[in-house]
Coordinates of C-alpha atoms and ligand atoms in Angstrom, one line a residue:
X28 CA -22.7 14.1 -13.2
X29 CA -21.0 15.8 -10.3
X30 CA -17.1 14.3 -9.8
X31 CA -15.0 15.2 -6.1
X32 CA -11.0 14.8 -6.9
X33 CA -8.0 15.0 -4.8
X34 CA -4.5 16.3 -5.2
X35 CA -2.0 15.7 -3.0
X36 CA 0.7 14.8 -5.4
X37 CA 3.4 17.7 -3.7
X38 CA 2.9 20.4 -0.9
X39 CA -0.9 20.6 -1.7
X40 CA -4.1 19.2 -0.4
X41 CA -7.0 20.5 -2.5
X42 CA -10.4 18.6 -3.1
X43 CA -12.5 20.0 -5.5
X44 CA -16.0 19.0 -7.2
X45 CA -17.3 20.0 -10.3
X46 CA -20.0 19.5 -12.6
X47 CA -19.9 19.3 -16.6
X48 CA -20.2 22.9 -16.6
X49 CA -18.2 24.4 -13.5
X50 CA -16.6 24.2 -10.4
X51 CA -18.6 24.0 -7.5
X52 CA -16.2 23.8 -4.9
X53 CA -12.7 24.2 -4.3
X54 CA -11.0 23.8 -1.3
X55 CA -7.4 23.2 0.0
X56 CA -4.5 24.0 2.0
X57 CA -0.6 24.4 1.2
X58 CA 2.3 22.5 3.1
X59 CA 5.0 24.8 3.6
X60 CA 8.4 23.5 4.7
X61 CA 9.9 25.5 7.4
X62 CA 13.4 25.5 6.1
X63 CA 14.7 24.1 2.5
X64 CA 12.3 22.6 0.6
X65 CA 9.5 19.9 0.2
X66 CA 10.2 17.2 2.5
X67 CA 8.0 14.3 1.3
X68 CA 7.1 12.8 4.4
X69 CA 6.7 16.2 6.4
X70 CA 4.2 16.9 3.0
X71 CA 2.4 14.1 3.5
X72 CA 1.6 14.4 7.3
X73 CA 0.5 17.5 6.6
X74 CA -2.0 16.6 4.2
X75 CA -3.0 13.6 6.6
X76 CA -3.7 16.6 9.1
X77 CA -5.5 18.7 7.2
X78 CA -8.2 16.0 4.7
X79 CA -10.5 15.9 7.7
X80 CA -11.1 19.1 8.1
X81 CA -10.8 20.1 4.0
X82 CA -13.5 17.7 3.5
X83 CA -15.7 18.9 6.0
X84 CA -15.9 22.2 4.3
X85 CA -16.7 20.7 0.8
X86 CA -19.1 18.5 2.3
X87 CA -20.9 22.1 3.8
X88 CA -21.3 23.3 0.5
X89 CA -22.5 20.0 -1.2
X90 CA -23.6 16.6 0.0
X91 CA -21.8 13.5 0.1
X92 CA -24.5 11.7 -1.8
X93 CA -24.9 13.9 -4.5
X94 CA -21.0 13.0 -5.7
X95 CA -21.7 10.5 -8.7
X96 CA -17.8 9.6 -8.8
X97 CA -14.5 10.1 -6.7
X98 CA -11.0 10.6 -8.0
X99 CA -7.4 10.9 -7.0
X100 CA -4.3 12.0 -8.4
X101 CA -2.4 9.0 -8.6
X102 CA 1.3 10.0 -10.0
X103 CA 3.2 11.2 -11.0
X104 CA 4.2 12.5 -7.7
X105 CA 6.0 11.8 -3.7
X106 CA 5.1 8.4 -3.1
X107 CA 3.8 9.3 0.7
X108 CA 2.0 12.2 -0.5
X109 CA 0.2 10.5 -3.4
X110 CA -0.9 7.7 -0.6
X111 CA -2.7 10.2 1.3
X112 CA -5.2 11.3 -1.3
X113 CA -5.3 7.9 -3.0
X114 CA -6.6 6.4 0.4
X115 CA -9.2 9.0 1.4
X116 CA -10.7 8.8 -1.9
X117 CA -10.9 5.0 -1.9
X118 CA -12.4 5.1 1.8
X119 CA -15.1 7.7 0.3
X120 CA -15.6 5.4 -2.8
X121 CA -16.5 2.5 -0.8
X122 CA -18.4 4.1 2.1
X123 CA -20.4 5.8 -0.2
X124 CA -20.5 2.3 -2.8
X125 CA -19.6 5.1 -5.7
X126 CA -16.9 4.5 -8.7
X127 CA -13.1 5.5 -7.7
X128 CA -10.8 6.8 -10.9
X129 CA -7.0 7.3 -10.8
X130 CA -6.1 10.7 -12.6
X131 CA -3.0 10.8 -14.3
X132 CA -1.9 14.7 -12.6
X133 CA 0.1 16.4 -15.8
X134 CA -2.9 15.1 -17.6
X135 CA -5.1 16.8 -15.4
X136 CA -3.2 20.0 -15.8
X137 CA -3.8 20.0 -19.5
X138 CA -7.7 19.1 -19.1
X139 CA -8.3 21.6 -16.7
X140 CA -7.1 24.7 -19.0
X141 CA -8.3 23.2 -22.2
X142 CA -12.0 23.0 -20.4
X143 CA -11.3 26.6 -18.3
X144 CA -10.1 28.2 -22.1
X145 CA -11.1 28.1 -25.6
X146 CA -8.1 25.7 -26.5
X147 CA -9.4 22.9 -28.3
X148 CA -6.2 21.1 -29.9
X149 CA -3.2 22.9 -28.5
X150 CA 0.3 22.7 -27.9
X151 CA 0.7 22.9 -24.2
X152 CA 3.4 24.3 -22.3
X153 CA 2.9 22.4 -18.9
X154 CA 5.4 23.9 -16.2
X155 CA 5.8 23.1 -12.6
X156 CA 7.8 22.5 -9.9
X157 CA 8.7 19.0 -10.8
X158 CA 7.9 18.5 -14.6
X159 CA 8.8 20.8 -17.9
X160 CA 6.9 19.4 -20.9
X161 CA 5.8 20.4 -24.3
X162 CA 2.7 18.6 -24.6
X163 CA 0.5 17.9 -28.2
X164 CA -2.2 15.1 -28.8
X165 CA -1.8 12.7 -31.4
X166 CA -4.1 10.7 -32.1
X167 CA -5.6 8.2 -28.9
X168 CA -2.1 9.6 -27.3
X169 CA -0.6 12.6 -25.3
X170 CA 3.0 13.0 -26.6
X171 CA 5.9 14.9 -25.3
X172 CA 7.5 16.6 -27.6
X173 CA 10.4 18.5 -25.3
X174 CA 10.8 18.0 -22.1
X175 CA 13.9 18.8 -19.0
X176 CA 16.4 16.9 -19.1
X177 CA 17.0 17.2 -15.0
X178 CA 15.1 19.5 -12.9
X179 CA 11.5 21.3 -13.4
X180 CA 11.8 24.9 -14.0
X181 CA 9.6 25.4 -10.9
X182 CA 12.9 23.6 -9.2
X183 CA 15.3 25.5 -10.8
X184 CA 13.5 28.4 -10.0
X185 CA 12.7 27.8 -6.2
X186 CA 16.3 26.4 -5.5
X187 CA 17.7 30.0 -6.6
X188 CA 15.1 32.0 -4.8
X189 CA 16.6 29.1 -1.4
X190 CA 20.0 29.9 -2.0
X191 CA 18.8 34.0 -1.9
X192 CA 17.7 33.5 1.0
X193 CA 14.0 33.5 0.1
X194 CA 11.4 31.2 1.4
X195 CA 9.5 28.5 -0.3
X196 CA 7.7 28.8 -3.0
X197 CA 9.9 31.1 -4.9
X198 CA 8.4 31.7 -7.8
X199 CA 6.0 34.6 -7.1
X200 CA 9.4 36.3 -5.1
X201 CA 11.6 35.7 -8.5
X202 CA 9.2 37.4 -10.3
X203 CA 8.8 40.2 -8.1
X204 CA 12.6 40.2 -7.9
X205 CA 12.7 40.6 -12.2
X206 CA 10.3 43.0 -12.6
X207 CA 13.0 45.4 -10.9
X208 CA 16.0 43.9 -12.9
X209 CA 18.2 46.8 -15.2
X210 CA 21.2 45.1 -16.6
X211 CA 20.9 41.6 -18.6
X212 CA 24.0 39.2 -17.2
X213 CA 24.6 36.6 -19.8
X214 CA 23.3 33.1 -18.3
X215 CA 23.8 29.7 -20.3
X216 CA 21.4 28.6 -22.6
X217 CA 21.0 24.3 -22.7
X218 CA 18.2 23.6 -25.2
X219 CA 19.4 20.3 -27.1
X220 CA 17.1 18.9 -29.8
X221 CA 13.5 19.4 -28.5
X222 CA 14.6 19.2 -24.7
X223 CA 16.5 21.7 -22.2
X224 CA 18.3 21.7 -19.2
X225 CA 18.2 24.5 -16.1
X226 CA 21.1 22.6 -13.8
X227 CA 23.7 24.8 -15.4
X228 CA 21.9 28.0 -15.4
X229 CA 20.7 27.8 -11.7
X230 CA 24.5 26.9 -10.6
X231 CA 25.8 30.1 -12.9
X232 CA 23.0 32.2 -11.5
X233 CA 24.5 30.8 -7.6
X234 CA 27.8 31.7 -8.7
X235 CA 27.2 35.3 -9.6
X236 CA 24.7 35.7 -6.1
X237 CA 28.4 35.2 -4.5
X238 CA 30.1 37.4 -6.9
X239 CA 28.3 40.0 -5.7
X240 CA 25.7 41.0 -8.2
X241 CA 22.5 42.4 -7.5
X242 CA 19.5 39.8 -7.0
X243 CA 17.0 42.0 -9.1
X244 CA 19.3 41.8 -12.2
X245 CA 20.1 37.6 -11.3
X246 CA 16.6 37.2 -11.3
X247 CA 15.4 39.1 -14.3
X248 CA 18.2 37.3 -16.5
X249 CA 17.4 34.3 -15.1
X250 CA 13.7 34.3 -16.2
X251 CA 14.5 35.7 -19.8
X252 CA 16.9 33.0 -20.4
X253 CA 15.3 30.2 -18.8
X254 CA 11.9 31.0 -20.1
X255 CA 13.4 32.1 -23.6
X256 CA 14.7 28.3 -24.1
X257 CA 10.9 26.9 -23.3
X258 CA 9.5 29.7 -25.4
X259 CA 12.0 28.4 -28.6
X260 CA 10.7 24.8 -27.8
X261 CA 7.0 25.3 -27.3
X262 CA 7.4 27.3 -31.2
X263 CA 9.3 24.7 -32.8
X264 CA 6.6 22.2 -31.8
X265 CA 4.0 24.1 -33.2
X266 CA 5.6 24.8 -36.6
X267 CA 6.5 21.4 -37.0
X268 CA 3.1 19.9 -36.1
X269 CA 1.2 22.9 -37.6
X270 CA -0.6 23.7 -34.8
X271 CA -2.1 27.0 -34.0
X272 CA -2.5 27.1 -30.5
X273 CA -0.6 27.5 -27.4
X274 CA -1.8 26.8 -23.6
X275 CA 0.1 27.3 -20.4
X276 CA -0.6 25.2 -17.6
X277 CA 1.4 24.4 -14.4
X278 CA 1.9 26.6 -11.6
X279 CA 5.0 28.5 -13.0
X280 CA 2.4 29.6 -15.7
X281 CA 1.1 31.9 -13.6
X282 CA 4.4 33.7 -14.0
X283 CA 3.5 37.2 -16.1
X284 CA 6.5 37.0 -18.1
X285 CA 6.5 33.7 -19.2
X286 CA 2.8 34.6 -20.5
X287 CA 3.8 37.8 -22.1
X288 CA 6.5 35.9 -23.7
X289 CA 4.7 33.1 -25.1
X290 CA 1.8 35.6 -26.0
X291 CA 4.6 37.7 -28.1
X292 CA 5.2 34.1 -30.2
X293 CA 2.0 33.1 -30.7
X294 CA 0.8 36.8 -32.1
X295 CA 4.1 36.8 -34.3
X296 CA 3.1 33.5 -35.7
X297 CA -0.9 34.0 -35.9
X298 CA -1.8 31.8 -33.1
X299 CA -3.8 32.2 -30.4
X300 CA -2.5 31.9 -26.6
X301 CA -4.3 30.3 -23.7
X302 CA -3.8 30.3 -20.0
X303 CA -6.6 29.1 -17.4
X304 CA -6.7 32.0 -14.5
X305 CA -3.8 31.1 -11.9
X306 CA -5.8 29.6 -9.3
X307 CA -6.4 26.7 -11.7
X308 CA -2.6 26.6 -13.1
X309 CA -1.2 24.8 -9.9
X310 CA -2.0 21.7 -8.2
X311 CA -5.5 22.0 -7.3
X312 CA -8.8 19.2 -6.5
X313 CA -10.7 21.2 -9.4
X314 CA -8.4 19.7 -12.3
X315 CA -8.3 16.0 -11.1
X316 CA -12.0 16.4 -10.2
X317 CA -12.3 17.3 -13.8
X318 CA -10.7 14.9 -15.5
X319 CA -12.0 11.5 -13.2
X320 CA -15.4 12.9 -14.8
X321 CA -14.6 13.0 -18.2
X322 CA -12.9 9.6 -17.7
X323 CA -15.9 8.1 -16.3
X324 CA -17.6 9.6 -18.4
X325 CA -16.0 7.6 -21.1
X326 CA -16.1 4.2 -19.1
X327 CA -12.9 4.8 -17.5
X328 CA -12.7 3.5 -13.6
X329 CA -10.3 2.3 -11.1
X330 CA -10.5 -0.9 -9.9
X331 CA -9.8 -0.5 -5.7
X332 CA -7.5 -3.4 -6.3
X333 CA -5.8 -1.4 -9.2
X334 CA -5.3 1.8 -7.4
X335 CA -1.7 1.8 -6.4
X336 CA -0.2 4.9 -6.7
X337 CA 2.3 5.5 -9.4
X338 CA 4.9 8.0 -8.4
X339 CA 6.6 7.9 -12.2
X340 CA 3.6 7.7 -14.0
X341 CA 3.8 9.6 -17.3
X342 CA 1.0 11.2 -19.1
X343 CA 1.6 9.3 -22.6
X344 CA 0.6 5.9 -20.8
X345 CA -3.2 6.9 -20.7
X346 CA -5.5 6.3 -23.6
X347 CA -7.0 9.4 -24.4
X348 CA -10.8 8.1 -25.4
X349 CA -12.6 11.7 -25.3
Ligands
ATP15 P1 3.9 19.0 -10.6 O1 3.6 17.8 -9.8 O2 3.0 19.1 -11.7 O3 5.3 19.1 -10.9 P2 4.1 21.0 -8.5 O4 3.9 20.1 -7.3 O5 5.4 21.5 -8.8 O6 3.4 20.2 -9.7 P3 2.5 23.3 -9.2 O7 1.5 24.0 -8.3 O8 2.1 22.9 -10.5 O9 3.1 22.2 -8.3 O10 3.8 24.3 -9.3 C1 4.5 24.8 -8.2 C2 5.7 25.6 -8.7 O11 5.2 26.8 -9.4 C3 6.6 26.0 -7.7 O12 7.9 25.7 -8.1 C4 6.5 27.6 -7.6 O13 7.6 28.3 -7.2 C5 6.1 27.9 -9.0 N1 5.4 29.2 -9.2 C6 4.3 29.6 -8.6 N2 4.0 30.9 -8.9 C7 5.0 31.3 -9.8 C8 5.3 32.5 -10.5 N3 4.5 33.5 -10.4 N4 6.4 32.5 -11.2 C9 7.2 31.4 -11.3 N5 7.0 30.3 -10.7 C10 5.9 30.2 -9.9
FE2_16 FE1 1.3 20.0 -10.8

């Protein structure tokens, strides 16, 4: 069975196909706000530019009629940019008389790096721009076991690298920025029961960009502390449901701290740590491609009439049948 999906939940357009076994194509192409940050209709004009021409290269490297089923990301996400993908795949799903299936996206994430790793019943760590969860199955049911309390670390982390003076996304530009930190500058910690909060540490970190201090240290204390209180969180959920391994998904997993990090817990507690390769730990076609198959797969499709997107959808509302 070969499956085309299509992300445009945020500032990416990517359509990708796969088969059960791998990817066969990938393709996509980043919105990038001139100033600030992701404007949701701006983000969705771009994708509505850019689908033609994105398709047109998958469709060089595999024909329309060989695609069994096509999917979209359907939420959570920006309700204009969600719209975009959700009504080029239904136009491909009826011209080409072929079964359409709405992909929940943070699922997705998870799918993707359990199928791109050896994971099989992990704890995930799923950070992004816009969500922060600790993620386990139970049973027929994804649950969150920790999760932000107000933004996504990706958020906290991109409105600090704004208010440097650095451009959007970033994440990579923090990193960079850490790796030449000296001095560790005390930053608050928020974790409260299973869930955390990174409003007060991006304001403190704001604060002492004014007073003065050097970026390199703000950003190197910023990432230990911030990624100390998801490391804490993601362990306490595997001790207490006695699980033995970790994954990292979301586009701030690509961050080689975080992974060092998380790799120092799991080796201190005998577990073993996953991480798809980066291209695969943002938003990309690949992962929603991935999962509409296995849904299918499973007798999982979307009615066109159903396929509204759902900005707020969360991943604990889909049955897991696989
Ligand atoms: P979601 O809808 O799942 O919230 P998203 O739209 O935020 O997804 P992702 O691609 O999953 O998209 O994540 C993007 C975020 O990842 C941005 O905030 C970006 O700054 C951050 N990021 C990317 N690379 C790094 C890195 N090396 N270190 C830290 N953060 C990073
Ligand atoms: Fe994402």
């Amino acid at each position: 069975m070969i499956s085309l999906g299509i992300e445009s939940t945020a500032w990416n357009f990517s359509v990708g196909v796969v088969s059960e076994d791998e990817v066969i194509a990938l393709e996509g192409e980043a919105y990038s706000p001139k100033e600030g940050g992701i404007h949701p209709r701006e983000a969705a004009q771009h994708h509505s530019e850019v689908a033609g021409k994105i398709l047109s290269r998958i469709f060089r490297k595999i024909s329309p009629d060989e695609i069994d089923v096509f999917s979209f990301s359907q939420g959570p996400g920006m309700g204009p940019c969600l719209r975009v993908g959700a009504t080029v795949a239904r136009a491909l799903a009826l011209k080409l008389e072929k079964p359409l299936v709405g992909v929940n996206h943070c699922l997705a994430h998870v799918e993707i790096g359990k199928w791109l790793t050896e994971a099989k019943d992990p704890v995930t760590l799923y950070v992004s721009g816009g969500n922060s969860q600790i993620i386990a199955r139970r049973g027929r049911r994804y649950r969150v076991f920790g999760e932000t309390l107000d933004i996504g670390i990706g958020n906290a982390i991109d409105k600090l690298a704004r208010y440097m003076g650095l451009k959007h996304p970033g994440g990579p530009k923090i990193e960079k920025l850490a790796e030449k930190g000296t001095g560790y500058i005390e930053m608050p910690y928020v974790v409260k029961g299973m869930d955390f909060s990174f409003s007060g540490i991006v304001t403190h970190a704001m604060k002492l960009f004014d007073e003065g201090y050097r970026a390199e240290d703000i950003a190197f204390s910023f990432q230990e502390t911030a990624f100390a209180m998801l490391v804490e969180v993601t362990e306490r959920a595997m001790a207490y449901l006695d699980r033995n391994e970790c994954l990292l998904v979301g586009g701030v997993g690509a961050n080689r701290r975080l992974q060092e990090m998380l790799r120092l817990m799991c080796h201190d507690r005998n577990a073993d740590f996953h991480a798809p390769p980066s291209e695969y730990m943002g938003d990309n076609g690949a992962m929603i491609a991935y999962t509409g198959l296995v849904m299918l797969k499973h007798g999982i499709r979307t009615e066109v009439q159903n396929s509204q997107v759902r900005p707020d959808f969360r991943i604990e509302e889909v049955e897991i049948l696989w």
